[in-house]
Amino acid sequence: MAATLEIVPSVLPADFSRLGEEAMALEKAGVDRIQWDVMDGNFVPNLTFGPDVIAAVRPHVSVPFEAHLMVNNPDELLGRYVEAGCEWLLVHAESTMHLHRTLSRVTELGARAAVALNPSTPAEAVRHVLDLVDMVLVMTVNPGFGGQAYIASMEPKVAEIAAMVAASGRDIDIQVDGGISPSTVAGAAAAGARVLVAGSALYKHEGGLEAAVTEIRTNAEKAIAQAGG
Ligand code: DX5
């Protein structure tokens, strides 16, 4: 599990007409990575970023990129997102018949693999692929849109996966994504999440991006300390 917390913005709320500048503003605000929410209109009822959009933004910043693949049949697209400059590929367990093969392929392509779970998918779905991933993403909203309410009932699943990871002895991060804000992050962090994705909470914060990043990081650190972590 990551020793330090990582704050990862979702760029869904950003101004798409100037994504390069938006990425630079996020990097300046102190984020650790940038998450691209890739949606195909099938796995989720929304459409977003093809690899060419991400490739166009890549030269503007140096922070690592991750592609959160909310697509059916991700196998066909893996290589394109690695070529576009994504160091991490996040594959949904529900999106492929052969998750073990898909995650293995991500590593073969030289990227870091993560498995993502929709809210209704049990933690058990990752048990037999923990040896293939560097991160597990527990969705804290039903994927497809930003600005939704945080689902606190996912915290026991985060804790269950944290116990599975501890038992595996591997260095695997737990990420949460959806409704994460200064007022919701404590529960997820106390349960074991160390990589925190936020979209609307960053862009709507009255103090701006940097203040939002700092407040989420500080509130998570406090919760971890109180939980004895
Ligand atoms: C939803 C995406 C999230 C979302 C987060 O499907 O995976 O990354 O954009 O946005 P907020 O933080 O506004 O819920």
Short mmCIF file of C-alpha atoms in Angstrom, two decimals, residues 59-136:
data_model
loop_
_atom_site.label_atom_id
_atom_site.label_comp_id
_atom_site.label_asym_id
_atom_site.label_seq_id
_atom_site.Cartn_x
_atom_site.Cartn_y
_atom_site.Cartn_z
CA PRO A 59 3.57 16.79 -23.98
CA HIS A 60 2.13 19.57 -21.79
CA VAL A 61 2.79 17.95 -18.40
CA SER A 62 5.09 15.37 -16.80
CA VAL A 63 2.75 13.88 -14.17
CA PRO A 64 1.85 10.24 -14.93
CA PHE A 65 -1.43 9.53 -16.72
CA GLU A 66 -3.85 6.74 -15.97
CA ALA A 67 -6.64 5.61 -18.28
CA HIS A 68 -9.76 4.43 -16.41
CA LEU A 69 -11.21 2.17 -19.07
CA MET A 70 -15.00 2.18 -18.74
CA VAL A 71 -15.31 0.32 -22.03
CA ASN A 72 -16.50 -3.08 -23.20
CA ASN A 73 -13.81 -5.32 -24.77
CA PRO A 74 -10.86 -3.28 -23.45
CA ASP A 75 -8.35 -5.69 -25.02
CA GLU A 76 -8.68 -4.00 -28.40
CA LEU A 77 -7.75 -0.59 -26.99
CA LEU A 78 -4.98 -1.29 -24.46
CA GLY A 79 -2.06 -0.61 -26.80
CA ARG A 80 -3.55 2.65 -28.07
CA TYR A 81 -3.72 4.12 -24.55
CA VAL A 82 -0.18 3.06 -23.73
CA GLU A 83 1.01 4.71 -26.96
CA ALA A 84 -0.94 7.85 -25.99
CA GLY A 85 1.20 8.14 -22.86
CA CYS A 86 -0.77 6.36 -20.12
CA GLU A 87 1.48 4.65 -17.56
CA TRP A 88 -1.47 3.02 -15.82
CA LEU A 89 -4.42 1.15 -17.33
CA LEU A 90 -7.43 0.56 -15.07
CA VAL A 91 -9.55 -2.35 -16.34
CA HIS A 92 -13.03 -3.07 -15.02
CA ALA A 93 -13.56 -6.66 -13.85
CA GLU A 94 -17.06 -6.46 -15.39
CA SER A 95 -15.84 -5.40 -18.84
CA THR A 96 -13.98 -8.49 -20.05
CA MET A 97 -14.60 -12.24 -20.11
CA HIS A 98 -10.91 -12.96 -19.51
CA LEU A 99 -9.77 -10.50 -16.83
CA HIS A 100 -6.63 -12.50 -16.04
CA ARG A 101 -5.55 -12.37 -19.69
CA THR A 102 -6.41 -8.68 -20.07
CA LEU A 103 -4.43 -7.63 -16.98
CA SER A 104 -1.49 -9.76 -18.08
CA ARG A 105 -1.59 -8.00 -21.45
CA VAL A 106 -1.40 -4.58 -19.75
CA THR A 107 1.88 -5.57 -18.11
CA GLU A 108 3.21 -7.06 -21.37
CA LEU A 109 2.60 -3.65 -22.96
CA GLY A 110 4.84 -2.07 -20.31
CA ALA A 111 2.06 -0.33 -18.36
CA ARG A 112 1.03 -0.74 -14.71
CA ALA A 113 -2.21 -2.69 -14.30
CA ALA A 114 -5.14 -1.99 -12.02
CA VAL A 115 -8.49 -3.76 -11.64
CA ALA A 116 -11.63 -1.70 -11.05
CA LEU A 117 -14.89 -2.76 -9.39
CA ASN A 118 -18.36 -1.29 -9.87
CA PRO A 119 -20.28 -0.73 -6.60
CA SER A 120 -22.32 -3.95 -6.97
CA THR A 121 -19.28 -6.16 -7.65
CA PRO A 122 -17.94 -8.01 -4.59
CA ALA A 123 -14.32 -7.75 -3.41
CA GLU A 124 -13.94 -11.46 -4.13
CA ALA A 125 -13.71 -10.60 -7.85
CA VAL A 126 -10.10 -9.44 -7.39
CA ARG A 127 -8.78 -12.29 -5.20
CA HIS A 128 -7.34 -14.33 -8.09
CA VAL A 129 -5.80 -11.42 -9.97
CA LEU A 130 -4.03 -9.66 -7.10
CA ASP A 131 -0.74 -11.09 -8.34
CA LEU A 132 -1.24 -9.22 -11.64
CA VAL A 133 -2.03 -5.71 -10.41
CA ASP A 134 -0.39 -2.76 -8.65
CA MET A 135 -3.71 -1.18 -7.69
CA VAL A 136 -7.37 -2.00 -7.03
#
